[in-house]
Amino acid sequence: MPSRTINNLGAESSRKRHHLGEDEAEEAVRPRSHLNVESRKRVRLSDVRDETPAVDPEDEEEYHAPASPDTPPRTQYELMRDNGFEHLRNEVADDQRATQRLGARVRPNLLGENVVAENGILERVECINFMCHTRLVCDLGPLLNFIVGENGSGKSAILTAITLCLGGKASSTNRGGSLKAFVKEGAERAVLIVKIKNQGVDAFKPEVYGDSIIVERHFSKSGSSGFKIKTVTGAIHSTKKQEVDEIVEYYALQVDNPLNVLSQDNARQFLNASTKAQKYKFFIEGVQLQQLDNDYRLIAESLSQMEAKVPDQEQRVELAKAERAKAERLLETLEGERAMRDKINRLRLKVAWSRMDTCEKKLVQKQAALAEATAALIPAEQAMNEKSEAYERAKAQDEAAVANLERIKEEEPELQSRVEEAREYNRAMVAALMKVQAEEREAHTNWKTYSDQVKLFEQKITDEEKSLQEAHGGAQTQKLKEKDEALAKVKEIQQKIEDNMKLVPQIVSQVDDSAKALTQVKDQVTKKQLEITNIQKEIETIQKDLGGPLDGYERSMPKLVTAIEDDKRFQQKPIGPLGTLVHLHKPEWAGILESFFGNNLNGFLVFNKSDMNILSDLMKRCNIDSKNSPVFIGQRNPLNLAGKEPDAEYDTILRILKIDNQAVRDTLVINNMIEQVLLIPKRTTAQNVMFDGAPPRNVKMCLCFNDSRNSKNAGFRLTNSGSSLQTNPVNNRREQKRLKTESGSQIAFLKQSLTKLESELQALGVEYRRVQQENTRHKAELAKAQKEGTNLKKQLDQTHEHIARIEIALDEWDGSDARLQSLREQLAQAKEQKAHHGEQVTGLVLAKDQKNLIAEEAKKKLQAEKLQLKDFEARLKKAEEKVKSKHSTHTIDLTAKNESVAEYNALKEKQKAIEESIERERERIAAAEAEGKSVCEERVHLLEGETEASVNATYYALHDRYKKMIKTRRMDEQQVHAAVIKARETYDRAVNGLNSMMELNERLKHTLSLRLDKWRKFQRYISSQSRANFIYLLSERGFRGKLLLDHERRALDLQVEPDKTEKRANGRSTKTLSGGEKSFASICLLLAIWEAMGSPLRCLDEFDVFMDNVNRAISTNMLITAARRSVNRQYIFITPNAIEGRNALEADVKIIRLTDPRQRQITSM
């Protein structure tokens, strides 16, 4: 960070500064950092100014939005710095004094006194293969520079080159994200060169660089980049960016300051679109308030760090105190060493005889172990024999199961053969049926052919009879007519008989169907009546308060509960049955949940294995099967279900239950996942929730009711595992309920269910009567059809008799024409064939029906054979499972047998090893006795509670402690006394250092308070000066307005009134101004801020792009006038418009015109 002094009393630079009066000058000093000892140059000021550090925009933190007035500062430092903003309360008086100072400065005799700066300004900018330029050389004037040219001529490239060459980031130019984006198309590398003036008494390292510093930056499309810092002669002095940063910092060039080098985009934003907060940010950074704040914040942080060191110094005091105490303890140890040596000598005798004592105790233990191993051999041998017998039994059962499997497998060929025969027979019957159907079609075709012939011959006979009627009169003709009518009647009756034969099977089928439907409805009625009876009984049971809490369980359950209460062996009484501790808030789910929980509600909960064994023993005594009443081992720590349950919009089993015991709840959570099973009444809603995409979070399954009336299932279980969607039925438990509900709500629910069942029974009664009536009607139709068939057969016989009588009468006439007789014979033959084929069709229809029945029987026989084969496969599978089970039992028993044999052998080996160990222990006792006598002839016994290990541990601990004391001390008594004196002196020095540190911190706090007080004065002065300058600059065009600076809310706004005739006190918001008026007001704001800045370089890109000619001329004159009032400042203005009038001819104005880059020419004027 730069280290600068803001002081209007600087003697060395007084000729370069415009000073204020002594009564108005304020001083804000930043202490030099101990990390940077190089010399620093004081900042150039116009009035009182500071600089903004060159902060990388990529690393700059996001600007905070304005806080409300009630929002306190975030840190203790900000509280101390702002001091409640009391210094800003006298804004009117401050503005009056600033206006007076401004009036003294802008007197006409002060214009034109600007002088050329001796250093810190730019002399030349050169670009090679940069942006649109192949080579661009721009020589800058020392005061005012206007760079003009058409759009696309590369004017903004000059400011971009200055920013990049002096160490700025590529992103801060708003022209590209990286350096390689600035390399000219078609070139591989680019070079930027900036020449900085370096003369005068406060030049930067003049002995090294001379009168000019040349900064060269080169970069390529591959991403490489580097610097060359050259002297005035072109010699390279350094290639480090740190050197560039020091030069920029020394001269306060601030190329990354958005107000110092105002690029085209920043200018557009600042002049037209910036918010109050953005304008305020530009202001505090431009006038260096932010930099001073950052510097003082560092001082506060350093003070905090030094205060943080106080505990360390206090710890040093404690350490010194501990060292003093340690040294003093050395004095005490000298006296205890003698007593410790005597105790060590006594323990040495005990150590010598302690081994014998240990060996004797081990001998006793091993003899006891030998007796125990010998006793363990008896049950081990017994167990080995039992396991061998069990193995033999399992082996025999395994062989018997294998033999049974083989016998069952022998049945398979016969069953397969019978199935194959039935299949072949079925195929043959189907083929025969198809053959009869083909014959029926052929016979029907023949019958139709002869029917046509009969019609033909009848027509011929009619024609012939007309010719014969004249000869024989009308009698014969009448007989023939009667015969024809009789034959037609025969045909009609035969058709009716055929229709009747087709109708009867249909009516029979209808009778059978209606009878089956009647049986089904009757069964449903019976079932519904049974459900109504059960609910009525359940209501009566609840109303009469019959039965106890254990009525829904096995008959022996009360006996088991009593046995549990009476048994005193339990460490903790089992809890159960679990169903007695579970209460249901919604009784409608009782049936499904009873089935869902199954036998788990019959179970008990214990907390250790021993209690589980005791409970299993009691259950066996009470004849309760553990499969129907499982035993769970619970956990004492409750489960944490936070974040493991579904959303609150769903009901789960856990949410509709009230469980009286935490452990019971956790057991049901672990075994039944009750916290993740949804309860949704409607099946369609449940399917939408579970099957439309992924199921909700923390959901394993969903239970719902069955919407169908006729199903035996109470509901369904829906699961979605991602790879498969499953819907499984859940049956309703018919036994007495185990889940407890409130009597009132349960009775209400049962009555509601009873009403629903009664309405369903009523609907079934209506359906039963309808089906019964339909069955009666079909039976009546069948009887009618059968009676009609009998009558038709009688009519057919009578008609045949009538035809015979007619034919006899016709035969009595003699002399009939031979032709007529021949026709009649042919007609008779055709009728005979027709009748024959008709009877054949009728016979084939009956044969087809018979064949169809035979085919159905063959199909049923095939199905029966298949069922037998399926039954065989089931028996085969059961036999195979039994073989597998017996084989598993055989293997287990074999393993158990081998383990028992191995255990017996291990015990034998253990017995032998113990015997050998006893002999070795006796040998050790003898050796230990000899060892003890070698030290002390008389045996030294150990005291009660002492062992060889404890004696050895005490001896060696004392011995080591004694050695450590000697080793640690390493000094004689005189040295010990000297060490005590030294430790006391060290302690005294540490205490004195702590006191000095705390005193220094107090002084730093006082210094920081003084500096912050001066910072507030500087803030107050800069604010009033900027407001006065802004009002003055507006007045040059006849505008009125004011600059609204709100440091508390960190906001800056403008109010401008361009209308001279408007008399209102407050100006208008900039949003209501025209484009030219808004740009003019922003230029005034920029100049007002520039007046408070300390950088020698000020750049502005396309400031007049949104102005008309009038505003452009006024703004240009204002910029030139303001620049001439500044001292030792260099200005670079970029505009696409020409500079007209006398300004272009002034000596301090240099106009640089840029042409099309392809011409590679720069015209300087």
CSV table of N, CA and C in Angstrom, one decimal, residues 24-86:
chain,number,residue,atom,x,y,z
A,24,GLU,N,-7.5,26.5,8.1
A,24,GLU,CA,-8.4,25.6,7.4
A,24,GLU,C,-7.7,24.3,7.1
A,25,ALA,N,-6.4,24.2,7.3
A,25,ALA,CA,-5.7,23.0,6.9
A,25,ALA,C,-5.9,21.9,7.9
A,26,GLU,N,-6.0,20.7,7.4
A,26,GLU,CA,-6.2,19.5,8.3
A,26,GLU,C,-5.1,18.5,7.9
A,27,GLU,N,-4.7,17.7,8.8
A,27,GLU,CA,-3.6,16.8,8.6
A,27,GLU,C,-4.1,15.4,8.9
A,28,ALA,N,-3.8,14.5,8.0
A,28,ALA,CA,-4.1,13.0,8.2
A,28,ALA,C,-2.9,12.2,7.9
A,29,VAL,N,-2.3,11.6,8.8
A,29,VAL,CA,-1.0,11.0,8.7
A,29,VAL,C,-1.2,9.5,8.8
A,30,ARG,N,-0.5,8.7,8.0
A,30,ARG,CA,-0.5,7.3,8.1
A,30,ARG,C,0.9,6.8,8.5
A,31,PRO,N,1.0,6.0,9.5
A,31,PRO,CA,2.4,5.6,9.9
A,31,PRO,C,3.0,4.7,8.9
A,32,ARG,N,4.3,4.8,8.8
A,32,ARG,CA,5.1,3.9,7.9
A,32,ARG,C,5.0,2.5,8.3
A,33,SER,N,4.8,1.6,7.4
A,33,SER,CA,4.8,0.2,7.7
A,33,SER,C,6.2,-0.3,8.0
A,34,HIS,N,6.3,-1.2,8.9
A,34,HIS,CA,7.6,-1.8,9.2
A,34,HIS,C,8.1,-2.8,8.2
A,35,LEU,N,7.1,-3.1,7.2
A,35,LEU,CA,7.5,-4.1,6.2
A,35,LEU,C,8.1,-3.4,4.9
A,36,ASN,N,8.0,-2.0,4.9
A,36,ASN,CA,8.5,-1.3,3.7
A,36,ASN,C,9.2,-0.1,4.1
A,37,VAL,N,10.5,-0.2,4.0
A,37,VAL,CA,11.4,0.9,4.6
A,37,VAL,C,11.9,1.8,3.5
A,38,GLU,N,11.4,1.6,2.2
A,38,GLU,CA,11.9,2.5,1.2
A,38,GLU,C,11.3,3.9,1.3
A,39,SER,N,12.0,4.8,0.8
A,39,SER,CA,11.5,6.2,0.8
A,39,SER,C,10.2,6.4,0.1
A,40,ARG,N,9.4,7.3,0.5
A,40,ARG,CA,8.1,7.6,-0.2
A,40,ARG,C,8.0,9.0,-0.6
A,41,LYS,N,7.3,9.3,-1.6
A,41,LYS,CA,7.1,10.6,-2.1
A,41,LYS,C,5.7,11.1,-1.7
A,42,ARG,N,5.6,12.4,-1.2
A,42,ARG,CA,4.4,12.9,-0.8
A,42,ARG,C,3.5,13.2,-2.1
A,43,VAL,N,2.2,13.0,-1.8
A,43,VAL,CA,1.2,13.1,-2.9
A,43,VAL,C,1.0,14.6,-3.3
A,44,ARG,N,0.9,14.8,-4.6
A,44,ARG,CA,0.5,16.1,-5.1
A,44,ARG,C,-0.9,16.4,-4.7
A,45,LEU,N,-1.2,17.6,-4.2
A,45,LEU,CA,-2.6,17.9,-3.8
A,45,LEU,C,-3.1,19.1,-4.5
A,46,SER,N,-4.3,19.2,-4.7
A,46,SER,CA,-5.0,20.4,-5.0
A,46,SER,C,-6.0,20.6,-3.9
A,47,ASP,N,-5.9,21.6,-3.1
A,47,ASP,CA,-6.5,21.7,-1.8
A,47,ASP,C,-6.0,20.5,-0.9
A,48,VAL,N,-6.8,19.7,-0.4
A,48,VAL,CA,-6.4,18.5,0.4
A,48,VAL,C,-6.8,17.3,-0.3
A,49,ARG,N,-5.9,16.4,-0.7
A,49,ARG,CA,-6.2,15.2,-1.5
A,49,ARG,C,-5.4,14.0,-1.0
A,50,ASP,N,-5.9,12.9,-1.4
A,50,ASP,CA,-5.1,11.6,-1.1
A,50,ASP,C,-5.3,10.7,-2.3
A,51,GLU,N,-4.7,9.6,-2.4
A,51,GLU,CA,-4.8,8.7,-3.5
A,51,GLU,C,-5.6,7.5,-3.2
A,52,THR,N,-6.1,6.8,-4.2
A,52,THR,CA,-6.7,5.5,-4.0
A,52,THR,C,-5.7,4.4,-4.4
A,53,PRO,N,-5.6,3.4,-3.6
A,53,PRO,CA,-4.6,2.3,-4.0
A,53,PRO,C,-5.0,1.7,-5.3
A,54,ALA,N,-4.0,1.2,-6.1
A,54,ALA,CA,-4.3,0.5,-7.3
A,54,ALA,C,-4.7,-0.9,-7.0
A,55,VAL,N,-6.0,-1.1,-6.8
A,55,VAL,CA,-6.5,-2.4,-6.5
A,55,VAL,C,-7.0,-3.1,-7.7
A,56,ASP,N,-6.7,-4.3,-7.8
A,56,ASP,CA,-7.1,-5.1,-9.0
A,56,ASP,C,-8.6,-5.3,-8.9
A,57,PRO,N,-9.3,-4.9,-10.0
A,57,PRO,CA,-10.8,-5.0,-9.9
A,57,PRO,C,-11.2,-6.5,-9.8
A,58,GLU,N,-10.4,-7.4,-10.3
A,58,GLU,CA,-10.8,-8.8,-10.2
A,58,GLU,C,-10.8,-9.3,-8.8
A,59,ASP,N,-9.9,-8.6,-7.9
A,59,ASP,CA,-9.8,-9.0,-6.5
A,59,ASP,C,-10.7,-8.1,-5.6
A,60,GLU,N,-11.2,-7.0,-6.2
A,60,GLU,CA,-11.9,-6.1,-5.3
A,60,GLU,C,-13.3,-6.7,-4.9
A,61,GLU,N,-13.6,-6.5,-3.6
A,61,GLU,CA,-14.8,-7.0,-3.0
A,61,GLU,C,-16.0,-6.2,-3.6
A,62,GLU,N,-17.1,-6.9,-3.6
A,62,GLU,CA,-18.4,-6.3,-4.1
A,62,GLU,C,-18.8,-5.2,-3.1
A,63,TYR,N,-19.2,-4.0,-3.7
A,63,TYR,CA,-19.5,-2.9,-2.9
A,63,TYR,C,-20.9,-3.2,-2.2
A,64,HIS,N,-20.9,-2.8,-0.9
A,64,HIS,CA,-22.1,-3.1,-0.1
A,64,HIS,C,-23.2,-2.1,-0.4
A,65,ALA,N,-24.4,-2.5,-0.4
A,65,ALA,CA,-25.5,-1.6,-0.6
A,65,ALA,C,-25.7,-0.7,0.6
A,66,PRO,N,-26.2,0.5,0.4
A,66,PRO,CA,-26.4,1.4,1.5
A,66,PRO,C,-27.2,0.8,2.7
A,67,ALA,N,-26.7,1.1,3.8
A,67,ALA,CA,-27.4,0.6,5.0
A,67,ALA,C,-28.4,1.6,5.5
A,68,SER,N,-29.4,1.2,6.3
A,68,SER,CA,-30.3,2.1,6.8
A,68,SER,C,-29.7,2.9,7.9
A,69,PRO,N,-30.2,4.1,8.3
A,69,PRO,CA,-29.6,4.9,9.4
A,69,PRO,C,-29.6,4.1,10.7
A,70,ASP,N,-30.5,3.2,10.9
A,70,ASP,CA,-30.5,2.5,12.2
A,70,ASP,C,-29.6,1.4,12.3
A,71,THR,N,-28.9,1.0,11.1
A,71,THR,CA,-28.0,-0.1,11.1
A,71,THR,C,-26.7,0.3,11.7
A,72,PRO,N,-26.2,-0.3,12.8
A,72,PRO,CA,-24.9,0.1,13.5
A,72,PRO,C,-23.8,-0.4,12.6
A,73,PRO,N,-22.6,0.2,12.8
A,73,PRO,CA,-21.4,-0.2,12.0
A,73,PRO,C,-21.1,-1.7,12.4
A,74,ARG,N,-20.4,-2.3,11.5
A,74,ARG,CA,-20.2,-3.8,11.7
A,74,ARG,C,-19.1,-4.1,12.6
A,75,THR,N,-18.1,-3.2,12.8
A,75,THR,CA,-17.0,-3.5,13.7
A,75,THR,C,-16.7,-2.4,14.7
A,76,GLN,N,-15.9,-2.7,15.7
A,76,GLN,CA,-15.6,-1.7,16.7
A,76,GLN,C,-14.8,-0.6,16.0
A,77,TYR,N,-14.0,-0.9,15.1
A,77,TYR,CA,-13.2,0.1,14.4
A,77,TYR,C,-14.1,1.2,13.7
A,78,GLU,N,-15.2,0.7,13.0
A,78,GLU,CA,-16.1,1.6,12.4
A,78,GLU,C,-16.8,2.5,13.4
A,79,LEU,N,-17.2,1.9,14.5
A,79,LEU,CA,-17.8,2.7,15.6
A,79,LEU,C,-16.8,3.9,16.0
A,80,MET,N,-15.5,3.6,16.2
A,80,MET,CA,-14.6,4.6,16.6
A,80,MET,C,-14.3,5.6,15.4
A,81,ARG,N,-14.3,5.1,14.2
A,81,ARG,CA,-14.0,6.0,13.0
A,81,ARG,C,-15.2,6.9,12.8
A,82,ASP,N,-16.4,6.5,12.8
A,82,ASP,CA,-17.5,7.4,12.4
A,82,ASP,C,-18.0,8.3,13.6
A,83,ASN,N,-17.8,7.8,14.8
A,83,ASN,CA,-18.2,8.6,16.0
A,83,ASN,C,-19.6,9.2,15.9
A,84,GLY,N,-20.5,8.3,15.4
A,84,GLY,CA,-21.9,8.8,15.2
A,84,GLY,C,-22.1,9.9,14.2
A,85,PHE,N,-21.1,10.2,13.3
A,85,PHE,CA,-21.1,11.2,12.2
A,85,PHE,C,-21.4,12.6,12.8
A,86,GLU,N,-21.0,12.8,14.0
A,86,GLU,CA,-21.2,14.1,14.6
A,86,GLU,C,-20.5,15.2,13.9
